[in-house]
Amino acid sequence: MLELKGIWKNYNPGSVNELCLFRDFSLTVRDGEFVSVVGSNGSGKTSMLNIICGSIDIDQGQILINGEDIVKQKDFLRQRRIGRVYQDPSKGTCPSMTILENMSIADNKGKPYNLGRGVNKAKVEQYRAMLRPLNLNLEDKMGVLVGALSGGQRQALALLMATMTPIDFLILDEHTAALDPKTAEIIMELTDKVVREKGITTIMVTHNLRYAVEYGNRLIMMHEGKVIVDKAGEEKACVETEEIMGIFNRISVECGN
């Protein structure tokens, strides 16, 4: 279980651009939940993900994973239990290395690196078996540089690599935003399949309200560093895209957008 308790985050303190985004912000994500997060730009969605992953520090509060406070834990240590897929397909993979080399690196996540070969050729068939269900023919391109793949292929590979080792949480940071509509649909279907099969607790930030409604078992909307909508289980299953759009538009009008 993930708990954010009493989070305070102030940007540019003491300057004319000072902004207190989070004021005593709290959120609990239970094991097995697939949470879709929506909200306008500046609502705190990505900042929340960065706080969880350790990319930005907080001024006050607790970040608890299964009761353990990880506020002072370095981001690289958090990554051992957190998988993250970014909006930019190039961020989750190394373009100058082959698919095999990328998967080998992901497979060694959290393990000590001793002197020896970085690629275990004995695992090539195992990696091919992992790639085959993607239906992107990547299993036949193990020696191809990842930089030569399409954006959709790279994002599918990044999703697979993020979940290769046992993790507590999967963080999806607008991971379909840079893809064309058809490819985005494929990646969302793949995401849903991976999350269901592995039972990974997942937080997905998205600007696509339909995806937020159709996928996952909980939906939250953020605004000015607060959760203003929180629907889970049966209540979430009854939500319509038009309802969320209506709330979103009302907030935009009130803010003068």
PDB file of C-alpha atoms in Angstrom:
ATOM      1  CA  MET A   1       0.000   0.000   0.000  1.00  0.00           C
ATOM      2  CA  LEU A   2       1.165   3.505  -0.866  1.00  0.00           C
ATOM      3  CA  GLU A   3       0.342   6.400   1.442  1.00  0.00           C
ATOM      4  CA  LEU A   4       1.099  10.076   0.914  1.00  0.00           C
ATOM      5  CA  LYS A   5       0.519  11.837   4.240  1.00  0.00           C
ATOM      6  CA  GLY A   6       0.547  15.569   4.906  1.00  0.00           C
ATOM      7  CA  ILE A   7       2.599  16.450   1.824  1.00  0.00           C
ATOM      8  CA  TRP A   8       3.748  20.069   1.461  1.00  0.00           C
ATOM      9  CA  LYS A   9       5.606  21.233  -1.635  1.00  0.00           C
ATOM     10  CA  ASN A  10       6.594  24.830  -2.275  1.00  0.00           C
ATOM     11  CA  TYR A  11       8.230  25.820  -5.568  1.00  0.00           C
ATOM     12  CA  ASN A  12      10.607  28.818  -5.848  1.00  0.00           C
ATOM     13  CA  PRO A  13      10.278  29.862  -2.197  1.00  0.00           C
ATOM     14  CA  GLY A  14      11.037  33.509  -1.488  1.00  0.00           C
ATOM     15  CA  SER A  15      10.763  34.569  -5.132  1.00  0.00           C
ATOM     16  CA  VAL A  16       8.048  36.358  -7.098  1.00  0.00           C
ATOM     17  CA  ASN A  17       7.281  32.975  -8.706  1.00  0.00           C
ATOM     18  CA  GLU A  18       6.682  31.216  -5.395  1.00  0.00           C
ATOM     19  CA  LEU A  19       3.996  28.542  -5.642  1.00  0.00           C
ATOM     20  CA  CYS A  20       2.755  26.249  -2.903  1.00  0.00           C
ATOM     21  CA  LEU A  21       1.333  23.378  -4.944  1.00  0.00           C
ATOM     22  CA  PHE A  22       0.613  20.860  -2.198  1.00  0.00           C
ATOM     23  CA  ARG A  23      -0.773  21.947   1.180  1.00  0.00           C
ATOM     24  CA  ASP A  24      -1.214  19.008   3.559  1.00  0.00           C
ATOM     25  CA  PHE A  25      -1.960  16.677   0.624  1.00  0.00           C
ATOM     26  CA  SER A  26      -2.809  13.051   1.413  1.00  0.00           C
ATOM     27  CA  LEU A  27      -3.653  10.065  -0.776  1.00  0.00           C
ATOM     28  CA  THR A  28      -3.808   6.300  -0.196  1.00  0.00           C
ATOM     29  CA  VAL A  29      -3.441   3.757  -3.004  1.00  0.00           C
ATOM     30  CA  ARG A  30      -4.304   0.227  -1.943  1.00  0.00           C
ATOM     31  CA  ASP A  31      -2.629  -2.929  -3.211  1.00  0.00           C
ATOM     32  CA  GLY A  32      -3.972  -4.037  -6.576  1.00  0.00           C
ATOM     33  CA  GLU A  33      -5.595  -0.730  -7.495  1.00  0.00           C
ATOM     34  CA  PHE A  34      -5.247   0.669 -11.009  1.00  0.00           C
ATOM     35  CA  VAL A  35      -5.705   4.412 -10.497  1.00  0.00           C
ATOM     36  CA  SER A  36      -6.301   6.769 -13.420  1.00  0.00           C
ATOM     37  CA  VAL A  37      -5.371  10.385 -12.638  1.00  0.00           C
ATOM     38  CA  VAL A  38      -6.719  13.310 -14.652  1.00  0.00           C
ATOM     39  CA  GLY A  39      -6.610  17.080 -14.247  1.00  0.00           C
ATOM     40  CA  SER A  40      -5.607  20.270 -16.017  1.00  0.00           C
ATOM     41  CA  ASN A  41      -2.015  21.393 -16.511  1.00  0.00           C
ATOM     42  CA  GLY A  42      -0.565  22.538 -13.199  1.00  0.00           C
ATOM     43  CA  SER A  43      -3.007  20.498 -11.123  1.00  0.00           C
ATOM     44  CA  GLY A  44      -0.185  18.473  -9.542  1.00  0.00           C
ATOM     45  CA  LYS A  45      -0.484  15.184 -11.427  1.00  0.00           C
ATOM     46  CA  THR A  46       3.110  14.846 -12.627  1.00  0.00           C
ATOM     47  CA  SER A  47       4.496  16.483  -9.474  1.00  0.00           C
ATOM     48  CA  MET A  48       2.762  13.772  -7.460  1.00  0.00           C
ATOM     49  CA  LEU A  49       4.418  11.072  -9.570  1.00  0.00           C
ATOM     50  CA  ASN A  50       7.810  12.752  -9.195  1.00  0.00           C
ATOM     51  CA  ILE A  51       7.341  12.935  -5.427  1.00  0.00           C
ATOM     52  CA  ILE A  52       6.534   9.221  -5.278  1.00  0.00           C
ATOM     53  CA  CYS A  53       9.526   8.321  -7.449  1.00  0.00           C
ATOM     54  CA  GLY A  54      11.894  10.680  -5.622  1.00  0.00           C
ATOM     55  CA  SER A  55      12.580  12.953  -8.592  1.00  0.00           C
ATOM     56  CA  ILE A  56      11.649  15.989  -6.498  1.00  0.00           C
ATOM     57  CA  ASP A  57      11.900  16.497  -2.737  1.00  0.00           C
ATOM     58  CA  ILE A  58       9.052  17.525  -0.465  1.00  0.00           C
ATOM     59  CA  ASP A  59       9.119  20.189   2.237  1.00  0.00           C
ATOM     60  CA  GLN A  60       7.101  18.194   4.730  1.00  0.00           C
ATOM     61  CA  GLY A  61       5.138  14.944   4.998  1.00  0.00           C
ATOM     62  CA  GLN A  62       5.513  11.187   4.665  1.00  0.00           C
ATOM     63  CA  ILE A  63       5.655   8.768   1.743  1.00  0.00           C
ATOM     64  CA  LEU A  64       4.884   5.298   3.049  1.00  0.00           C
ATOM     65  CA  ILE A  65       5.202   2.016   1.151  1.00  0.00           C
ATOM     66  CA  ASN A  66       3.754  -0.812   3.217  1.00  0.00           C
ATOM     67  CA  GLY A  67       4.278   1.328   6.309  1.00  0.00           C
ATOM     68  CA  GLU A  68       7.913   2.219   5.558  1.00  0.00           C
ATOM     69  CA  ASP A  69       8.674   5.931   5.182  1.00  0.00           C
ATOM     70  CA  ILE A  70      10.839   6.400   2.069  1.00  0.00           C
ATOM     71  CA  VAL A  71      11.049  10.219   2.112  1.00  0.00           C
ATOM     72  CA  LYS A  72      14.808  10.158   2.677  1.00  0.00           C
ATOM     73  CA  GLN A  73      15.417   7.233   0.331  1.00  0.00           C
ATOM     74  CA  LYS A  74      17.342   8.073  -2.855  1.00  0.00           C
ATOM     75  CA  ASP A  75      15.458   7.825  -6.128  1.00  0.00           C
ATOM     76  CA  PHE A  76      17.678   5.047  -7.515  1.00  0.00           C
ATOM     77  CA  LEU A  77      16.817   2.902  -4.496  1.00  0.00           C
ATOM     78  CA  ARG A  78      13.096   3.556  -4.964  1.00  0.00           C
ATOM     79  CA  GLN A  79      13.363   2.377  -8.563  1.00  0.00           C
ATOM     80  CA  ARG A  80      14.009  -1.155  -7.313  1.00  0.00           C
ATOM     81  CA  ARG A  81      10.354  -1.382  -6.296  1.00  0.00           C
ATOM     82  CA  ILE A  82       8.844   1.125  -8.745  1.00  0.00           C
ATOM     83  CA  GLY A  83       8.576   0.763 -12.523  1.00  0.00           C
ATOM     84  CA  ARG A  84       7.971   3.903 -14.578  1.00  0.00           C
ATOM     85  CA  VAL A  85       6.993   4.481 -18.198  1.00  0.00           C
ATOM     86  CA  TYR A  86       7.370   8.048 -19.473  1.00  0.00           C
ATOM     87  CA  GLN A  87       5.504  10.096 -22.068  1.00  0.00           C
ATOM     88  CA  ASP A  88       8.606  10.195 -24.275  1.00  0.00           C
ATOM     89  CA  PRO A  89       9.272   6.660 -25.627  1.00  0.00           C
ATOM     90  CA  SER A  90      13.007   7.420 -25.706  1.00  0.00           C
ATOM     91  CA  LYS A  91      13.216   7.844 -21.922  1.00  0.00           C
ATOM     92  CA  GLY A  92      12.420   4.264 -20.995  1.00  0.00           C
ATOM     93  CA  THR A  93      14.953   2.632 -23.301  1.00  0.00           C
ATOM     94  CA  CYS A  94      18.518   3.106 -24.512  1.00  0.00           C
ATOM     95  CA  PRO A  95      18.380   3.875 -28.279  1.00  0.00           C
ATOM     96  CA  SER A  96      22.032   3.039 -28.975  1.00  0.00           C
ATOM     97  CA  MET A  97      21.680  -0.510 -27.629  1.00  0.00           C
ATOM     98  CA  THR A  98      19.867  -3.521 -29.055  1.00  0.00           C
ATOM     99  CA  ILE A  99      16.594  -4.954 -27.815  1.00  0.00           C
ATOM    100  CA  LEU A 100      18.528  -7.828 -26.260  1.00  0.00           C
ATOM    101  CA  GLU A 101      20.882  -5.449 -24.440  1.00  0.00           C
ATOM    102  CA  ASN A 102      18.003  -3.289 -23.208  1.00  0.00           C
ATOM    103  CA  MET A 103      16.130  -6.299 -21.859  1.00  0.00           C
ATOM    104  CA  SER A 104      19.288  -7.605 -20.198  1.00  0.00           C
ATOM    105  CA  ILE A 105      19.739  -4.308 -18.375  1.00  0.00           C
ATOM    106  CA  ALA A 106      16.087  -4.340 -17.253  1.00  0.00           C
ATOM    107  CA  ASP A 107      16.426  -7.951 -16.119  1.00  0.00           C
ATOM    108  CA  ASN A 108      19.341  -6.968 -13.867  1.00  0.00           C
ATOM    109  CA  LYS A 109      17.453  -4.120 -12.185  1.00  0.00           C
ATOM    110  CA  GLY A 110      18.241  -4.006  -8.484  1.00  0.00           C
ATOM    111  CA  LYS A 111      20.900  -6.700  -8.759  1.00  0.00           C
ATOM    112  CA  PRO A 112      24.616  -6.160  -8.036  1.00  0.00           C
ATOM    113  CA  TYR A 113      26.758  -5.574 -11.125  1.00  0.00           C
ATOM    114  CA  ASN A 114      29.927  -7.642 -10.895  1.00  0.00           C
ATOM    115  CA  LEU A 115      32.591  -8.073 -13.525  1.00  0.00           C
ATOM    116  CA  GLY A 116      31.211 -10.240 -16.268  1.00  0.00           C
ATOM    117  CA  ARG A 117      29.129 -10.185 -19.418  1.00  0.00           C
ATOM    118  CA  GLY A 118      26.172  -7.801 -19.381  1.00  0.00           C
ATOM    119  CA  VAL A 119      24.150 -10.019 -21.728  1.00  0.00           C
ATOM    120  CA  ASN A 120      23.185 -13.527 -20.702  1.00  0.00           C
ATOM    121  CA  LYS A 121      22.683 -15.316 -24.019  1.00  0.00           C
ATOM    122  CA  ALA A 122      21.069 -18.222 -22.216  1.00  0.00           C
ATOM    123  CA  LYS A 123      18.076 -15.954 -21.639  1.00  0.00           C
ATOM    124  CA  VAL A 124      17.549 -14.968 -25.272  1.00  0.00           C
ATOM    125  CA  GLU A 125      14.716 -17.461 -25.787  1.00  0.00           C
ATOM    126  CA  GLN A 126      13.130 -16.339 -22.522  1.00  0.00           C
ATOM    127  CA  TYR A 127      13.179 -12.743 -23.737  1.00  0.00           C
ATOM    128  CA  ARG A 128      11.709 -13.764 -27.086  1.00  0.00           C
ATOM    129  CA  ALA A 129       8.880 -15.500 -25.247  1.00  0.00           C
ATOM    130  CA  MET A 130       8.184 -12.256 -23.357  1.00  0.00           C
ATOM    131  CA  LEU A 131       8.113 -10.211 -26.571  1.00  0.00           C
ATOM    132  CA  ARG A 132       5.958 -12.608 -28.604  1.00  0.00           C
ATOM    133  CA  PRO A 133       2.604 -11.741 -26.918  1.00  0.00           C
ATOM    134  CA  LEU A 134       3.106  -8.081 -27.885  1.00  0.00           C
ATOM    135  CA  ASN A 135       2.378  -9.076 -31.505  1.00  0.00           C
ATOM    136  CA  LEU A 136       4.859  -6.495 -32.790  1.00  0.00           C
ATOM    137  CA  ASN A 137       7.411  -8.969 -34.208  1.00  0.00           C
ATOM    138  CA  LEU A 138      10.028  -7.698 -31.781  1.00  0.00           C
ATOM    139  CA  GLU A 139      11.035 -11.249 -30.916  1.00  0.00           C
ATOM    140  CA  ASP A 140      12.650 -11.455 -34.365  1.00  0.00           C
ATOM    141  CA  LYS A 141      14.587  -8.185 -33.891  1.00  0.00           C
ATOM    142  CA  MET A 142      16.688  -8.939 -30.836  1.00  0.00           C
ATOM    143  CA  GLY A 143      19.806  -7.540 -32.510  1.00  0.00           C
ATOM    144  CA  VAL A 144      18.144  -4.350 -33.783  1.00  0.00           C
ATOM    145  CA  LEU A 145      19.031  -1.039 -32.148  1.00  0.00           C
ATOM    146  CA  VAL A 146      16.082   0.267 -30.141  1.00  0.00           C
ATOM    147  CA  GLY A 147      16.548   3.707 -31.737  1.00  0.00           C
ATOM    148  CA  ALA A 148      15.467   2.181 -35.054  1.00  0.00           C
ATOM    149  CA  LEU A 149      12.071   1.091 -33.685  1.00  0.00           C
ATOM    150  CA  SER A 150       8.832   3.020 -34.029  1.00  0.00           C
ATOM    151  CA  GLY A 151       7.497   5.028 -31.079  1.00  0.00           C
ATOM    152  CA  GLY A 152       4.834   2.416 -30.373  1.00  0.00           C
ATOM    153  CA  GLN A 153       7.325  -0.441 -30.461  1.00  0.00           C
ATOM    154  CA  ARG A 154       9.643   1.429 -28.091  1.00  0.00           C
ATOM    155  CA  GLN A 155       6.811   2.227 -25.690  1.00  0.00           C
ATOM    156  CA  ALA A 156       5.663  -1.399 -25.675  1.00  0.00           C
ATOM    157  CA  LEU A 157       9.255  -2.459 -24.967  1.00  0.00           C
ATOM    158  CA  ALA A 158       9.559   0.173 -22.217  1.00  0.00           C
ATOM    159  CA  LEU A 159       6.374  -1.136 -20.579  1.00  0.00           C
ATOM    160  CA  LEU A 160       7.668  -4.700 -20.718  1.00  0.00           C
ATOM    161  CA  MET A 161      11.069  -3.682 -19.334  1.00  0.00           C
ATOM    162  CA  ALA A 162       9.479  -1.722 -16.473  1.00  0.00           C
ATOM    163  CA  THR A 163       7.649  -4.847 -15.318  1.00  0.00           C
ATOM    164  CA  MET A 164      10.271  -7.538 -15.967  1.00  0.00           C
ATOM    165  CA  THR A 165      11.428  -7.669 -12.349  1.00  0.00           C
ATOM    166  CA  PRO A 166       9.125  -7.836  -9.296  1.00  0.00           C
ATOM    167  CA  ILE A 167       7.916  -4.320  -8.445  1.00  0.00           C
ATOM    168  CA  ASP A 168       5.431  -2.884  -5.966  1.00  0.00           C
ATOM    169  CA  PHE A 169       4.150  -0.084  -8.199  1.00  0.00           C
ATOM    170  CA  LEU A 170       3.900   0.809 -11.861  1.00  0.00           C
ATOM    171  CA  ILE A 171       3.910   4.534 -12.680  1.00  0.00           C
ATOM    172  CA  LEU A 172       2.548   5.538 -16.097  1.00  0.00           C
ATOM    173  CA  ASP A 173       3.309   9.174 -16.888  1.00  0.00           C
ATOM    174  CA  GLU A 174       1.078  10.039 -19.884  1.00  0.00           C
ATOM    175  CA  HIS A 175       2.638   7.053 -21.626  1.00  0.00           C
ATOM    176  CA  THR A 176       0.351   7.231 -24.692  1.00  0.00           C
ATOM    177  CA  ALA A 177       0.417  11.023 -25.211  1.00  0.00           C
ATOM    178  CA  ALA A 178       3.199  10.980 -27.829  1.00  0.00           C
ATOM    179  CA  LEU A 179       1.656   8.191 -29.899  1.00  0.00           C
ATOM    180  CA  ASP A 180      -0.790   8.276 -32.801  1.00  0.00           C
ATOM    181  CA  PRO A 181      -4.382   7.254 -31.903  1.00  0.00           C
ATOM    182  CA  LYS A 182      -4.164   3.703 -33.291  1.00  0.00           C
ATOM    183  CA  THR A 183      -0.856   2.976 -31.573  1.00  0.00           C
ATOM    184  CA  ALA A 184      -2.112   4.544 -28.342  1.00  0.00           C
ATOM    185  CA  GLU A 185      -5.047   2.112 -28.345  1.00  0.00           C
ATOM    186  CA  ILE A 186      -2.665  -0.831 -28.764  1.00  0.00           C
ATOM    187  CA  ILE A 187      -0.456   0.368 -25.894  1.00  0.00           C
ATOM    188  CA  MET A 188      -3.471   0.888 -23.611  1.00  0.00           C
ATOM    189  CA  GLU A 189      -4.762  -2.619 -24.323  1.00  0.00           C
ATOM    190  CA  LEU A 190      -1.283  -3.983 -23.656  1.00  0.00           C
ATOM    191  CA  THR A 191      -1.054  -1.938 -20.447  1.00  0.00           C
ATOM    192  CA  ASP A 192      -4.361  -3.307 -19.183  1.00  0.00           C
ATOM    193  CA  LYS A 193      -3.259  -6.858 -19.979  1.00  0.00           C
ATOM    194  CA  VAL A 194       0.099  -6.495 -18.198  1.00  0.00           C
ATOM    195  CA  VAL A 195      -1.448  -4.878 -15.117  1.00  0.00           C
ATOM    196  CA  ARG A 196      -4.158  -7.542 -14.854  1.00  0.00           C
ATOM    197  CA  GLU A 197      -1.841 -10.507 -15.407  1.00  0.00           C
ATOM    198  CA  LYS A 198       0.833  -9.306 -12.997  1.00  0.00           C
ATOM    199  CA  GLY A 199      -1.567  -7.755 -10.488  1.00  0.00           C
ATOM    200  CA  ILE A 200       0.596  -4.629 -10.225  1.00  0.00           C
ATOM    201  CA  THR A 201      -0.622  -1.626  -8.256  1.00  0.00           C
ATOM    202  CA  THR A 202      -0.673   1.099 -10.920  1.00  0.00           C
ATOM    203  CA  ILE A 203      -0.999   4.884 -11.107  1.00  0.00           C
ATOM    204  CA  MET A 204      -1.638   6.263 -14.591  1.00  0.00           C
ATOM    205  CA  VAL A 205      -1.648   9.988 -15.349  1.00  0.00           C
ATOM    206  CA  THR A 206      -3.459  10.727 -18.597  1.00  0.00           C
ATOM    207  CA  HIS A 207      -5.084  13.610 -20.476  1.00  0.00           C
ATOM    208  CA  ASN A 208      -7.301  11.141 -22.331  1.00  0.00           C
ATOM    209  CA  LEU A 209     -10.534  11.161 -20.317  1.00  0.00           C
ATOM    210  CA  ARG A 210     -11.874   8.112 -22.171  1.00  0.00           C
ATOM    211  CA  TYR A 211      -8.869   6.052 -21.134  1.00  0.00           C
ATOM    212  CA  ALA A 212      -9.293   7.248 -17.555  1.00  0.00           C
ATOM    213  CA  VAL A 213     -12.914   6.084 -17.579  1.00  0.00           C
ATOM    214  CA  GLU A 214     -12.459   2.812 -19.470  1.00  0.00           C
ATOM    215  CA  TYR A 215      -9.323   1.525 -17.739  1.00  0.00           C
ATOM    216  CA  GLY A 216      -8.551   0.853 -14.106  1.00  0.00           C
ATOM    217  CA  ASN A 217     -10.738   0.451 -11.038  1.00  0.00           C
ATOM    218  CA  ARG A 218     -10.310   3.928  -9.560  1.00  0.00           C
ATOM    219  CA  LEU A 219     -10.381   7.442 -11.015  1.00  0.00           C
ATOM    220  CA  ILE A 220      -9.242  10.645  -9.372  1.00  0.00           C
ATOM    221  CA  MET A 221      -9.274  14.204 -10.675  1.00  0.00           C
ATOM    222  CA  MET A 222      -6.786  16.735  -9.333  1.00  0.00           C
ATOM    223  CA  HIS A 223      -7.024  20.517  -9.256  1.00  0.00           C
ATOM    224  CA  GLU A 224      -4.602  22.981  -7.671  1.00  0.00           C
ATOM    225  CA  GLY A 225      -2.852  20.267  -5.675  1.00  0.00           C
ATOM    226  CA  LYS A 226      -6.052  18.688  -4.341  1.00  0.00           C
ATOM    227  CA  VAL A 227      -8.121  15.615  -5.195  1.00  0.00           C
ATOM    228  CA  ILE A 228     -11.567  16.920  -6.131  1.00  0.00           C
ATOM    229  CA  VAL A 229     -13.027  13.682  -7.561  1.00  0.00           C
ATOM    230  CA  ASP A 230     -12.330  10.181  -6.266  1.00  0.00           C
ATOM    231  CA  LYS A 231     -14.395   7.278  -7.572  1.00  0.00           C
ATOM    232  CA  ALA A 232     -13.533   3.612  -7.067  1.00  0.00           C
ATOM    233  CA  GLY A 233     -15.051   0.178  -7.606  1.00  0.00           C
ATOM    234  CA  GLU A 234     -18.706   0.126  -8.645  1.00  0.00           C
ATOM    235  CA  GLU A 235     -18.957   3.896  -8.420  1.00  0.00           C
ATOM    236  CA  LYS A 236     -16.100   4.250 -10.889  1.00  0.00           C
ATOM    237  CA  ALA A 237     -17.589   1.610 -13.184  1.00  0.00           C
ATOM    238  CA  CYS A 238     -20.715   3.778 -13.560  1.00  0.00           C
ATOM    239  CA  VAL A 239     -18.792   6.916 -14.530  1.00  0.00           C
ATOM    240  CA  GLU A 240     -19.313   8.262 -18.063  1.00  0.00           C
ATOM    241  CA  THR A 241     -16.720  10.219 -20.013  1.00  0.00           C
ATOM    242  CA  GLU A 242     -19.207  13.065 -20.445  1.00  0.00           C
ATOM    243  CA  GLU A 243     -19.548  13.390 -16.657  1.00  0.00           C
ATOM    244  CA  ILE A 244     -15.802  13.822 -16.178  1.00  0.00           C
ATOM    245  CA  MET A 245     -15.627  16.176 -19.156  1.00  0.00           C
ATOM    246  CA  GLY A 246     -18.379  18.291 -17.607  1.00  0.00           C
ATOM    247  CA  ILE A 247     -16.447  18.656 -14.341  1.00  0.00           C
ATOM    248  CA  PHE A 248     -13.260  19.394 -16.251  1.00  0.00           C
ATOM    249  CA  ASN A 249     -14.935  22.105 -18.346  1.00  0.00           C
ATOM    250  CA  ARG A 250     -16.609  23.693 -15.334  1.00  0.00           C
ATOM    251  CA  ILE A 251     -13.275  24.016 -13.562  1.00  0.00           C
ATOM    252  CA  SER A 252     -11.690  25.505 -16.691  1.00  0.00           C
ATOM    253  CA  VAL A 253     -14.423  28.151 -16.917  1.00  0.00           C
ATOM    254  CA  GLU A 254     -14.083  29.007 -13.223  1.00  0.00           C
ATOM    255  CA  CYS A 255     -10.320  29.435 -13.708  1.00  0.00           C
ATOM    256  CA  GLY A 256     -10.854  31.672 -16.729  1.00  0.00           C
ATOM    257  CA  ASN A 257      -9.443  29.222 -19.282  1.00  0.00           C
TER     258      ASN A 257
END
